[in-house]
PDB file of C-alpha atoms and ligand atoms in Angstrom:
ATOM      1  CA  UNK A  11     -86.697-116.783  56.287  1.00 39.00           C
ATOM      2  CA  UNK A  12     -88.427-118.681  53.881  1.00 43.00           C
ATOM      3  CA  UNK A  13     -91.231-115.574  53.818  1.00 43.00           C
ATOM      4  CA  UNK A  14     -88.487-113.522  52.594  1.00 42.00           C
ATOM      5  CA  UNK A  15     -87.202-115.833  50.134  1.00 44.00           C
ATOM      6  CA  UNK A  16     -90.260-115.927  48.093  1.00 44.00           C
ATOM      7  CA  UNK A  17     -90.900-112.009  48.537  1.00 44.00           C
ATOM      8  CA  UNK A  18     -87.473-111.957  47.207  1.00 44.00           C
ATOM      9  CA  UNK A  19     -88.459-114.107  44.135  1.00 45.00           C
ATOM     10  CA  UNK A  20     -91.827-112.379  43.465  1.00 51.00           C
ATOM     11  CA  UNK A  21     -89.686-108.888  43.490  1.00 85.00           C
ATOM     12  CA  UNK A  22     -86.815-109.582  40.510  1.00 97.00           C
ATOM     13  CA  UNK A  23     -86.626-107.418  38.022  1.00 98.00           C
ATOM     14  CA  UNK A  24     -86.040-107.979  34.446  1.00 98.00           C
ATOM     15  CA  UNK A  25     -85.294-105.659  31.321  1.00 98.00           C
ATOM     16  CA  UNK A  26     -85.417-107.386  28.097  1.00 99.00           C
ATOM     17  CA  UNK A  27     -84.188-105.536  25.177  1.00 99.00           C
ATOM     18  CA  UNK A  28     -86.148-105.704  21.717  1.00 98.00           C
ATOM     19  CA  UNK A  29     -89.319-107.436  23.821  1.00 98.00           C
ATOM     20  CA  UNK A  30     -92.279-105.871  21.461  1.00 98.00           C
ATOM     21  CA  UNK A  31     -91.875-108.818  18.979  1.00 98.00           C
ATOM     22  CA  UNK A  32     -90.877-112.399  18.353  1.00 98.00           C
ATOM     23  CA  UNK A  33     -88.734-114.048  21.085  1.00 98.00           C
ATOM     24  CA  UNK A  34     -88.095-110.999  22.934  1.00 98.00           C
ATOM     25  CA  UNK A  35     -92.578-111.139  23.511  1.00 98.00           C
ATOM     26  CA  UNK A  36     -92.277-114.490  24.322  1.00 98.00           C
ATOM     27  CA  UNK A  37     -89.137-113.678  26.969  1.00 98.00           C
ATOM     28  CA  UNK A  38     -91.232-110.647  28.562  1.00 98.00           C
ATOM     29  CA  UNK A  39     -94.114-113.260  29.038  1.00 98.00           C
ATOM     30  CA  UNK A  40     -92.795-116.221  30.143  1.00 98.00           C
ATOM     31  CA  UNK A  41     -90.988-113.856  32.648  1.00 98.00           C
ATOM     32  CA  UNK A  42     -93.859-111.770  33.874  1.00 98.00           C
ATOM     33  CA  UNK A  43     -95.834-114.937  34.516  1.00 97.00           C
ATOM     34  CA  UNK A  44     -92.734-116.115  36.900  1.00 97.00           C
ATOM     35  CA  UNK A  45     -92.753-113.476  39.343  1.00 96.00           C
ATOM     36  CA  UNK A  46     -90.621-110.412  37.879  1.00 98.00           C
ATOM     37  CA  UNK A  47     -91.469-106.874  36.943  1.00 97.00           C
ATOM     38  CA  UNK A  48     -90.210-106.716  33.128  1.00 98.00           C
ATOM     39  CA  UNK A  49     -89.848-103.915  31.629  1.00 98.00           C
ATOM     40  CA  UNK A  50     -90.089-104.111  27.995  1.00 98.00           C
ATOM     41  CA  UNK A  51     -87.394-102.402  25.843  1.00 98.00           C
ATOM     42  CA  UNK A  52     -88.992-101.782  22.571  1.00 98.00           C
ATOM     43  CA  UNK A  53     -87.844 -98.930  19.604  1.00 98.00           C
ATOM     44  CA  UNK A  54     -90.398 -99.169  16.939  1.00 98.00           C
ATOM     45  CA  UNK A  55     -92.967-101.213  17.603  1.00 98.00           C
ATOM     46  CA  UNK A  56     -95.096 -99.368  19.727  1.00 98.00           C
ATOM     47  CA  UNK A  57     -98.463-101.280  19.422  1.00 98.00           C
ATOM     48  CA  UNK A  58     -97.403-104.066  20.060  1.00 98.00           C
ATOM     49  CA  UNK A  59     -95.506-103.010  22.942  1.00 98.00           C
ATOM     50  CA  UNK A  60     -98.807-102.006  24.445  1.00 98.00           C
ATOM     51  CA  UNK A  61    -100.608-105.326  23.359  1.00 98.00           C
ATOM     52  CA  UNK A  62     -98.257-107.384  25.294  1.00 98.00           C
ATOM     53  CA  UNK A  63     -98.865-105.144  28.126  1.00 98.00           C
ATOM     54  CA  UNK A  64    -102.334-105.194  28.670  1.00 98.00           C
ATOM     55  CA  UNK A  65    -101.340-109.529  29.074  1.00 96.00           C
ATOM     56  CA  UNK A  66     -99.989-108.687  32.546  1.00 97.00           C
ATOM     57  CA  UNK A  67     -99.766-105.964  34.990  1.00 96.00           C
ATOM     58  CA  UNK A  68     -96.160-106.540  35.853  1.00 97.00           C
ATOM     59  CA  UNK A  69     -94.973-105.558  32.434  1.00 98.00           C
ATOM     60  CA  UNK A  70     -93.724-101.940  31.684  1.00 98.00           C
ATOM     61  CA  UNK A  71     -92.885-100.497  28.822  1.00 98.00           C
ATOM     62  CA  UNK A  72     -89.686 -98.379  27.378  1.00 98.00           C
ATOM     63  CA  UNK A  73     -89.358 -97.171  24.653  1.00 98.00           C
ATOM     64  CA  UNK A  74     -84.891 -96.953  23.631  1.00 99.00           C
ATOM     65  CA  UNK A  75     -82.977 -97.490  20.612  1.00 99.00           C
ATOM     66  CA  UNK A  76     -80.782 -99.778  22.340  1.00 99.00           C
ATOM     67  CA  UNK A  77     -78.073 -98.709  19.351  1.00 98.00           C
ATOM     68  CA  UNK A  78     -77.759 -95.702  21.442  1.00 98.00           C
ATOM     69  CA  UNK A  79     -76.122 -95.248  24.312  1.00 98.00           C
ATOM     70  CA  UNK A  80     -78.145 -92.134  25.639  1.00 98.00           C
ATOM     71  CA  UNK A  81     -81.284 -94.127  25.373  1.00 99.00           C
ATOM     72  CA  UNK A  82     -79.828 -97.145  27.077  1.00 99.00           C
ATOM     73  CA  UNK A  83     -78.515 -94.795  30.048  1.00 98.00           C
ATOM     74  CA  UNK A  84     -82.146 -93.385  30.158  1.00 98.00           C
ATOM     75  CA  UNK A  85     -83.368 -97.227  29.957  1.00 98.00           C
ATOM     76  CA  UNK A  86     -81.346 -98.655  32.923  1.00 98.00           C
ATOM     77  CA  UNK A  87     -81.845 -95.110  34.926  1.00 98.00           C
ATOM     78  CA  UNK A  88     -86.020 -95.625  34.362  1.00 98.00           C
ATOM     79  CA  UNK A  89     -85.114 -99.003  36.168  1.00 98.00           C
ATOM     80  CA  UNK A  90     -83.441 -98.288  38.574  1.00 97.00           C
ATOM     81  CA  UNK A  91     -85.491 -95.007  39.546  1.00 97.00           C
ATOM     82  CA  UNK A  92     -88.867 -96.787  39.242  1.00 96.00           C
ATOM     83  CA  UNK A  93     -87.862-100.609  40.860  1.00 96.00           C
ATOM     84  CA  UNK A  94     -84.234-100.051  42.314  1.00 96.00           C
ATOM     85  CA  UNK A  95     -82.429-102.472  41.335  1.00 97.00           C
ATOM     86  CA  UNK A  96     -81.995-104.993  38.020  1.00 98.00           C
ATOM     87  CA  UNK A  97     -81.434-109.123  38.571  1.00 98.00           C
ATOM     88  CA  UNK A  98     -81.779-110.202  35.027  1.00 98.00           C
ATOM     89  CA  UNK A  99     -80.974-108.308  31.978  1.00 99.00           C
ATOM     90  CA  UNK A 100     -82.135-110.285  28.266  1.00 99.00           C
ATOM     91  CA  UNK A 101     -80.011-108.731  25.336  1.00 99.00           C
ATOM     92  CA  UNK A 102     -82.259-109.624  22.962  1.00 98.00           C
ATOM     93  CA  UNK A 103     -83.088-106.727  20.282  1.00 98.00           C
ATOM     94  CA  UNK A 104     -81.181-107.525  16.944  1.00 98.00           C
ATOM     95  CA  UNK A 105     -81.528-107.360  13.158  1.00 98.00           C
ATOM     96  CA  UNK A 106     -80.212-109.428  10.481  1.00 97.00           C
ATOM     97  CA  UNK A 107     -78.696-108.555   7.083  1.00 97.00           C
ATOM     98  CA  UNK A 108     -78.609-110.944   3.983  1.00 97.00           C
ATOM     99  CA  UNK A 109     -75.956-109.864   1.966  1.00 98.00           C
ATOM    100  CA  UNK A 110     -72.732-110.536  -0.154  1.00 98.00           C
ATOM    101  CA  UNK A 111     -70.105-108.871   1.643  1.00 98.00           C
ATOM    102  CA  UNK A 112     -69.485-106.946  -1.957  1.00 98.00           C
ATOM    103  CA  UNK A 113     -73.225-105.600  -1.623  1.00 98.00           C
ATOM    104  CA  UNK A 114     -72.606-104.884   2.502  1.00 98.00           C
ATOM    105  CA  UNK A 115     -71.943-100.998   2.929  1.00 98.00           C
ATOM    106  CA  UNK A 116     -69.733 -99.451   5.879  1.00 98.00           C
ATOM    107  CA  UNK A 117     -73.069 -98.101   7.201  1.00 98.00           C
ATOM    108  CA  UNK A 118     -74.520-101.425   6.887  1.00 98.00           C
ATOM    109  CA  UNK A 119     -71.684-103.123   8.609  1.00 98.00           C
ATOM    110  CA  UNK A 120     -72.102-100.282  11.326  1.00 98.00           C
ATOM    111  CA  UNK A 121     -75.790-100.454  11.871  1.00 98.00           C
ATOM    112  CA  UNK A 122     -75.637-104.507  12.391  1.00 98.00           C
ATOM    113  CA  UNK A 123     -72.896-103.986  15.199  1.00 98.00           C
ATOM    114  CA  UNK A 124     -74.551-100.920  16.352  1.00 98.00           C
ATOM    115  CA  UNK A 125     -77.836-102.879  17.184  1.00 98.00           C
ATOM    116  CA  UNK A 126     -76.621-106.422  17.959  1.00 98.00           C
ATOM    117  CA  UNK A 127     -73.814-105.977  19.410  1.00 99.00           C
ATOM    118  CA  UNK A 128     -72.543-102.418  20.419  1.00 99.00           C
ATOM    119  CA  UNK A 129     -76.298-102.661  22.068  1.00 99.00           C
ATOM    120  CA  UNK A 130     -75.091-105.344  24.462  1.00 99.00           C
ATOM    121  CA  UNK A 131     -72.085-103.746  25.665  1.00 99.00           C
ATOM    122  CA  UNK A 132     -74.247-100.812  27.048  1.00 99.00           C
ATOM    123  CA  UNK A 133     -76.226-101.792  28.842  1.00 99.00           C
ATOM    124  CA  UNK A 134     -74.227-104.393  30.015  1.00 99.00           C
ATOM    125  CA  UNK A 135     -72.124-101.753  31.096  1.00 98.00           C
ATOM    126  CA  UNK A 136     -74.389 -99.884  32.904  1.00 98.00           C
ATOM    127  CA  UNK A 137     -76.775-102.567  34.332  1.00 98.00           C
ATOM    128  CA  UNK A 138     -73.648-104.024  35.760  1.00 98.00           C
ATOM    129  CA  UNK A 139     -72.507-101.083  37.698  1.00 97.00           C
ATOM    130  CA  UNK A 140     -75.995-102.138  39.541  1.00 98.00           C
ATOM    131  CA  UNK A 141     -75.403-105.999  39.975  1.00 98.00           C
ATOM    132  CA  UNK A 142     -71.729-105.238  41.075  1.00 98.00           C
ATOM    133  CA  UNK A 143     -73.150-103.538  44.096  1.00 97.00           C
ATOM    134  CA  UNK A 144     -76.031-106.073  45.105  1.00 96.00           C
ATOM    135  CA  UNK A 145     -73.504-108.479  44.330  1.00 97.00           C
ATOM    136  CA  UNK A 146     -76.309-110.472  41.880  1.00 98.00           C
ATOM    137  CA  UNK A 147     -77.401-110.453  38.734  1.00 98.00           C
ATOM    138  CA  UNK A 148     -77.690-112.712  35.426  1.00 98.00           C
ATOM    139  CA  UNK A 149     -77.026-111.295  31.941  1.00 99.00           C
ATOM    140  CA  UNK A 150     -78.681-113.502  28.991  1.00 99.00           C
ATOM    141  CA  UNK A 151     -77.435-112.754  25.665  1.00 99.00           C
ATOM    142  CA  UNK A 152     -79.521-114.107  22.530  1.00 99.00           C
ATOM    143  CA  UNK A 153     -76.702-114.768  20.086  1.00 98.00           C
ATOM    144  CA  UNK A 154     -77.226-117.118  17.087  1.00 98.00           C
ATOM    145  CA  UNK A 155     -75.966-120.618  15.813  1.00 98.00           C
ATOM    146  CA  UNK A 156     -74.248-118.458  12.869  1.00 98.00           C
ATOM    147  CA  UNK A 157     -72.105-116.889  15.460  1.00 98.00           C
ATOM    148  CA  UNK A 158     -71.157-120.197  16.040  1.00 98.00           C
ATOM    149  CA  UNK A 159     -70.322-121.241  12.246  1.00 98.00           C
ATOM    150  CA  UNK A 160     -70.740-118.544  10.238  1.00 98.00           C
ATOM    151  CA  UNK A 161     -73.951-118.058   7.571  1.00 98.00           C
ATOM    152  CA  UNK A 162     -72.579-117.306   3.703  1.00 98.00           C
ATOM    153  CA  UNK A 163     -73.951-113.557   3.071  1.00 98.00           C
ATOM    154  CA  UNK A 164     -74.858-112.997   6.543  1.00 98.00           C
ATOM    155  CA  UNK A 165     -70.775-112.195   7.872  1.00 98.00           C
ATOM    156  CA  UNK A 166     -71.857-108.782   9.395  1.00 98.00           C
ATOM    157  CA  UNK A 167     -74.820-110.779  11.632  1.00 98.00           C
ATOM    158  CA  UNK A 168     -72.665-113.604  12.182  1.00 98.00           C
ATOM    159  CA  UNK A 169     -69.543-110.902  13.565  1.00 98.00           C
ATOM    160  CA  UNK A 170     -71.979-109.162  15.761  1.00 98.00           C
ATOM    161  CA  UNK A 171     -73.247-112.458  17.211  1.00 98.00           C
ATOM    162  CA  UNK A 172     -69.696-113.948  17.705  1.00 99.00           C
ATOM    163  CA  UNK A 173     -69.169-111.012  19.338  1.00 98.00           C
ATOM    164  CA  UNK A 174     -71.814-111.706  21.402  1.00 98.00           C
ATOM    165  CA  UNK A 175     -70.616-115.061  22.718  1.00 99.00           C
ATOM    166  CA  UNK A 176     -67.100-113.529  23.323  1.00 99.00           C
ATOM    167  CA  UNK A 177     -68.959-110.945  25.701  1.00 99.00           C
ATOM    168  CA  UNK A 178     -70.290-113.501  27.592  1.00 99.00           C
ATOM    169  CA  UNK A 179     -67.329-115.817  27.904  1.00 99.00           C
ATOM    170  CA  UNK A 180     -64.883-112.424  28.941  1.00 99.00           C
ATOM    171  CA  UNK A 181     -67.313-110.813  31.401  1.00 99.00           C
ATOM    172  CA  UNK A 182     -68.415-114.668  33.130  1.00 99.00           C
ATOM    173  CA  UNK A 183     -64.862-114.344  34.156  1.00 98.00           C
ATOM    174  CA  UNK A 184     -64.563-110.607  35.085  1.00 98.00           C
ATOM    175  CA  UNK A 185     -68.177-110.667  36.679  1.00 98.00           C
ATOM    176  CA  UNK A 186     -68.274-114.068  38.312  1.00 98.00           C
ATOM    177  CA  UNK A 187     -66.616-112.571  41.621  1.00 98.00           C
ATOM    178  CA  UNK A 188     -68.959-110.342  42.354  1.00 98.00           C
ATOM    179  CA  UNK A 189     -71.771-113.176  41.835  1.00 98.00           C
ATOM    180  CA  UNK A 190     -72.982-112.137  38.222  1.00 98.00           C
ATOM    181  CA  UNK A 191     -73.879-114.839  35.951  1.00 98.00           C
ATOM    182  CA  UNK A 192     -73.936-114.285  32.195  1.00 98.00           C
ATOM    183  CA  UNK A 193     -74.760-116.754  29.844  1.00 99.00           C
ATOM    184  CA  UNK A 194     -75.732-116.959  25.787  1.00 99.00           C
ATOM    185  CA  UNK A 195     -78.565-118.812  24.061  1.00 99.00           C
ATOM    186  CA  UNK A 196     -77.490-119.462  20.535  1.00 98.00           C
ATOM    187  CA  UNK A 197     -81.098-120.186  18.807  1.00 98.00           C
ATOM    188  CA  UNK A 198     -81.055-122.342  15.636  1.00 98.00           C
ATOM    189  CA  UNK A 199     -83.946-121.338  13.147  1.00 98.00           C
ATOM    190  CA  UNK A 200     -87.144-120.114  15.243  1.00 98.00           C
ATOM    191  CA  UNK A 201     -90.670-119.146  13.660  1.00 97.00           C
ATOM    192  CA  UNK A 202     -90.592-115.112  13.600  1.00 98.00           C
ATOM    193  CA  UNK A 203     -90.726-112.286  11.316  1.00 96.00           C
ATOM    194  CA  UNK A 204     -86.775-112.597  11.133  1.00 96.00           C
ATOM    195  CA  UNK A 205     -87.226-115.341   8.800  1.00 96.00           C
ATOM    196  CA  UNK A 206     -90.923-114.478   6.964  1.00 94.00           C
ATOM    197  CA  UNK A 207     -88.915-113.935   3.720  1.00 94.00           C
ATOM    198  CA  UNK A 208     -88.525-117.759   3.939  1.00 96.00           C
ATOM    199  CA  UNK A 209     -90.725-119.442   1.491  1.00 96.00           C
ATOM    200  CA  UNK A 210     -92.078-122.989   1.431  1.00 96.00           C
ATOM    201  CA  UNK A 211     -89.131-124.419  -0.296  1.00 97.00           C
ATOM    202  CA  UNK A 212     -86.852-122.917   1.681  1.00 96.00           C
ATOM    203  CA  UNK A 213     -88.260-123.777   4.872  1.00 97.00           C
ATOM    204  CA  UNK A 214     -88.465-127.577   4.107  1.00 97.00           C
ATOM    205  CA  UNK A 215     -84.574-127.327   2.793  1.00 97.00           C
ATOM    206  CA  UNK A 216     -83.458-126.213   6.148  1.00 97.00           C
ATOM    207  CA  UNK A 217     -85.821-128.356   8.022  1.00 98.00           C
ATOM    208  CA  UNK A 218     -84.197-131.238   6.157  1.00 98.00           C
ATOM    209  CA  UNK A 219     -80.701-130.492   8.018  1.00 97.00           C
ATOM    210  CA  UNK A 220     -82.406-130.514  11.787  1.00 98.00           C
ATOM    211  CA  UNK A 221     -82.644-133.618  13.583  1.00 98.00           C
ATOM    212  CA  UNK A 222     -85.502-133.125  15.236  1.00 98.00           C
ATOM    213  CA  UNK A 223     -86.954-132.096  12.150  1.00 98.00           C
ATOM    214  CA  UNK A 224     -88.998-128.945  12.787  1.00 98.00           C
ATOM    215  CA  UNK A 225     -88.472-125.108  12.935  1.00 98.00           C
ATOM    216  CA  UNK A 226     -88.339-123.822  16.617  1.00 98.00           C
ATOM    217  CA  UNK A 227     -90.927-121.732  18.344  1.00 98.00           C
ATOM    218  CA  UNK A 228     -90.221-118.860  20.683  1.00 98.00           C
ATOM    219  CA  UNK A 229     -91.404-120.376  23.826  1.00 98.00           C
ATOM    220  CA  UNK A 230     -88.408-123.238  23.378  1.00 98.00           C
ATOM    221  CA  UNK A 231     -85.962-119.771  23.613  1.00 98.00           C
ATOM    222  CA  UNK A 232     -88.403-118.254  26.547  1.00 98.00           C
ATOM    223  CA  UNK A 233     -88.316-121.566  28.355  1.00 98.00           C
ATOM    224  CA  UNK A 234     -84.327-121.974  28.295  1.00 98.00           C
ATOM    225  CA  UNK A 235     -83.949-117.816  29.423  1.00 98.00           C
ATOM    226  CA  UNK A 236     -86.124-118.861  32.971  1.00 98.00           C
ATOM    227  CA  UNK A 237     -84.070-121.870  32.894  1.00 98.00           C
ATOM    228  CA  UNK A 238     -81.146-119.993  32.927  1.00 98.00           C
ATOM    229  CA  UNK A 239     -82.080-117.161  35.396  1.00 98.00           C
ATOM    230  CA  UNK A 240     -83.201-119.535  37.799  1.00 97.00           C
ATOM    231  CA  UNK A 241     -80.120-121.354  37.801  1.00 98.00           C
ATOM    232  CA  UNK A 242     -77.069-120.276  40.134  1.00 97.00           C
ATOM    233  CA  UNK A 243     -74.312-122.366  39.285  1.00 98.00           C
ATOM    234  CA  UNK A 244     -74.146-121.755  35.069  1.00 98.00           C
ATOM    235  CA  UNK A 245     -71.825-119.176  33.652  1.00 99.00           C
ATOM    236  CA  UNK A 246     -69.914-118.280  30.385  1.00 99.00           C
ATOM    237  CA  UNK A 247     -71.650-120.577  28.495  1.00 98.00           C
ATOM    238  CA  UNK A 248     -73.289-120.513  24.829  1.00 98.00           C
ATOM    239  CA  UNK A 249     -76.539-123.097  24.839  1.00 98.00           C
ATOM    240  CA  UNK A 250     -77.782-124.077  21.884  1.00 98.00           C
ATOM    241  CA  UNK A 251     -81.445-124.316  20.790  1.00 98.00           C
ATOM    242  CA  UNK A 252     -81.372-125.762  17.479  1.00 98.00           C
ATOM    243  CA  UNK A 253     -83.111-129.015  17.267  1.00 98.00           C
ATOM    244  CA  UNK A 254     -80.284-130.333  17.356  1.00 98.00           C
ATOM    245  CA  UNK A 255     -79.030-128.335  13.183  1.00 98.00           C
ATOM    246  CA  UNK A 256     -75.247-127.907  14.670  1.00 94.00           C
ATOM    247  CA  UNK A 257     -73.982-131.230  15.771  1.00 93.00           C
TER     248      UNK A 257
HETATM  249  P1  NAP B  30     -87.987-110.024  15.381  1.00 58.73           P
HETATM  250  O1  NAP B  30     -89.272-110.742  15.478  1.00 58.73           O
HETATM  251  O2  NAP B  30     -87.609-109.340  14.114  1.00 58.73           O
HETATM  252  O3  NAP B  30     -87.895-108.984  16.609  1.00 58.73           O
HETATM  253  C1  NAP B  30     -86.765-108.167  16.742  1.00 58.73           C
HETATM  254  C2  NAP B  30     -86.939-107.331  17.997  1.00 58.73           C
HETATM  255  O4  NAP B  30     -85.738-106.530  18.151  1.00 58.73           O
HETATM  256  C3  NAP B  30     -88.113-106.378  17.916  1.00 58.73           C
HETATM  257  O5  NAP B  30     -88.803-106.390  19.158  1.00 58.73           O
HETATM  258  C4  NAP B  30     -87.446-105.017  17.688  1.00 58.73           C
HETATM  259  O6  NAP B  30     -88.134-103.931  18.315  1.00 58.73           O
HETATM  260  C5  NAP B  30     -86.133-105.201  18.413  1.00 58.73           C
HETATM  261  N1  NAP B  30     -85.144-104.233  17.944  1.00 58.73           N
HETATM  262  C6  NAP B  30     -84.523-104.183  16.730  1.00 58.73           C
HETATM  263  N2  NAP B  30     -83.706-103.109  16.689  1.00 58.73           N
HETATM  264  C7  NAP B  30     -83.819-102.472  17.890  1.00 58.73           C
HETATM  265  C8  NAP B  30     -83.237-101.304  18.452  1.00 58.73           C
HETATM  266  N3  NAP B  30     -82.365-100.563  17.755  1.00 58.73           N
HETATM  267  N4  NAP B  30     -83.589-100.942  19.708  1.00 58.73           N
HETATM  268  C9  NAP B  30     -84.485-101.687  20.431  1.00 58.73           C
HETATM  269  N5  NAP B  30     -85.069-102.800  19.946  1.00 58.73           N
HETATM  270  C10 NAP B  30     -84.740-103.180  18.694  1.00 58.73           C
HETATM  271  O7  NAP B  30     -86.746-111.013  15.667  1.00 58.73           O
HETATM  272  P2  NAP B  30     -86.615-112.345  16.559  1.00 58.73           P
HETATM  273  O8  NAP B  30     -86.554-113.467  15.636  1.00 58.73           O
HETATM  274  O9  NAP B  30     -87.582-112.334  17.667  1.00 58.73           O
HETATM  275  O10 NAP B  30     -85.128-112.120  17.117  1.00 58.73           O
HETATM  276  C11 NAP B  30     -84.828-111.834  18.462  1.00 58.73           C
HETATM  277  C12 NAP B  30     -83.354-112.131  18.697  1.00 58.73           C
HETATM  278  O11 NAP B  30     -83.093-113.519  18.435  1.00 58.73           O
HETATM  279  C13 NAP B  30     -82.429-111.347  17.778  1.00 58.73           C
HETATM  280  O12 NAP B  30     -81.276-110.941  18.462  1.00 58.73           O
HETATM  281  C14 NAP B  30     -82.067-112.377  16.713  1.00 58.73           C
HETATM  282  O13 NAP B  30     -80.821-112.095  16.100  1.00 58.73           O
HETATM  283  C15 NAP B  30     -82.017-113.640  17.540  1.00 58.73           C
HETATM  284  N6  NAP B  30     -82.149-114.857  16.750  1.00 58.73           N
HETATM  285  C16 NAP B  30     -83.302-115.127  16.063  1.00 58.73           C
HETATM  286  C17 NAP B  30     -83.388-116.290  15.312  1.00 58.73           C
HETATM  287  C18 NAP B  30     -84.630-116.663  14.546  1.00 58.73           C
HETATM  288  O14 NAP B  30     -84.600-117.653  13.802  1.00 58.73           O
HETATM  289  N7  NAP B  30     -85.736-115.922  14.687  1.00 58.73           N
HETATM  290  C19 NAP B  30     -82.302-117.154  15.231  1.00 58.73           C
HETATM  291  C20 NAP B  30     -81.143-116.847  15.934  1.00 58.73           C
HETATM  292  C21 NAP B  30     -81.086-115.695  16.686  1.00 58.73           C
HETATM  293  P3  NAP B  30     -89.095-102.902  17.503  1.00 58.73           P
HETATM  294  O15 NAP B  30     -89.888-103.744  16.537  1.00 58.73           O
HETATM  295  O16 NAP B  30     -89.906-102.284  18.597  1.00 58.73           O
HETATM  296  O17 NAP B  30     -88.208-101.906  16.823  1.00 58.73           O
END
């Protein structure tokens, strides 16, 4: 029994969406190194894709516009086809905006949902057509503390990741019956190439509003995703990683 236990640990499978940079890297590591297969969603970012490959042999890559359904279908079929089944899915690919809603175009407004949000409801949607059947699975959406209370010039990010939350509060309920768990992390400010456009001054102005007085680093978003896949008894719930910038 307990053989089978840990050959059933040592056999998960995880896709992460967006994994080729930042704290979707940091995800696909922290994962591979804890006994899933991961394979790593990426759309552009190709070389680094293959860089955080080479760091461990249980990492795969895919290449999907997770914007699009097709590619999404062809992402959760290469899963299934190549590992059979899918325990943890991270919804973690996004981009932000920084604009006035004046300056914000339809087709910006569009692209933002598109590929934060629209992106979570399919494969959500098609990974849990899996997990309804095995009667497991965790989702683990990476929302964002301005889903929470809004950012001035950033309403079309802050929508999508509202949205976000609201996905994982609505399906917790419909999925929780058939033993799926989905959850949101909500990160605060974390050092990535979302926020190099920061400069010095800037930096130190929003460091100035965190308690704990320091930007976050990706591994403090990696470490709370295990946290929450290992878990079993967490569900429909937003955490916040923030240093404590929303209390
Ligand atoms: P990042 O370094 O800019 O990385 C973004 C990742 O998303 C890249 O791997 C990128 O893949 C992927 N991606 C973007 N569009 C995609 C698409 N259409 N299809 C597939 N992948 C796509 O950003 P990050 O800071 O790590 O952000 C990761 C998540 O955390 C995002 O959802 C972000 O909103 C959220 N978040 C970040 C912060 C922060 O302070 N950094 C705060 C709150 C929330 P390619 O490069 O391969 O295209």
């Amino acid at each position: 029994m307990e053989e089978n236990q840990e050959k059933n640990i040592l056999n998960k499978v995880a896709i992460v969406t967006g994994g080729s940079k930042g704290i979707g890297a940091s995800i696909v590591k922290k994962l591979s190194q804890n006994g899933y297969s991961v394979i790593l969603n990426y759309n552009t970012s190709k070389i680094e894709a293959e860089k955080i490959a080479l760091t461990n042999k249980n990492i795969h890559l895919f290449k999907a516009d997770v914007s699009n359904y097709f590619e999404v279908q062809s992402l959760v079929n290469y899963a299934i086809t190549n590992f059979g089944k899918i325990d943890l899915l991270v919804n973690n690919a996004g981009i932000d905006l920084i604009k006035t809603i004046n300056d914000t175009s339809i087709e910006d407004f569009d692209n933002i949902l598109k590929t934060n949000l629209y992106s979570a409801f399919y494969t959500s949607k098609e990974v849990s057509k899996y997990m309804i059947n095995q009667k497991f699975g965790s989702i683990i959406n990476i929302s964002s503390i301005w889903g929470l209370i809004g950012a001035s010039c950033e309403m079309a990010y802050s929508v999508s990741k509202a949205g976000l939350d609201a996905m994982t509060k609505s399906l917790a309920k419909e999925l929780g019956p058939s033993n799926i768990r989905i959850n949101s992390i909500a990160p605060g400010i974390i050092d990535t190439d979302m926020n190099k456009f920061l400069n010095e001054e800037e930096k130190k102005s929003i460091i100035s509003e965190i308690p704990l007085e320091k930007i976050g680093n990706v591994s403090d978003i990696s470490e709370c995703v295990l946290f929450l896949a290992n878990s079993s008894y967490i569900t429909g719930q937003i955490i916040q990683v923030n240093g404590g910038w929303n209390i």
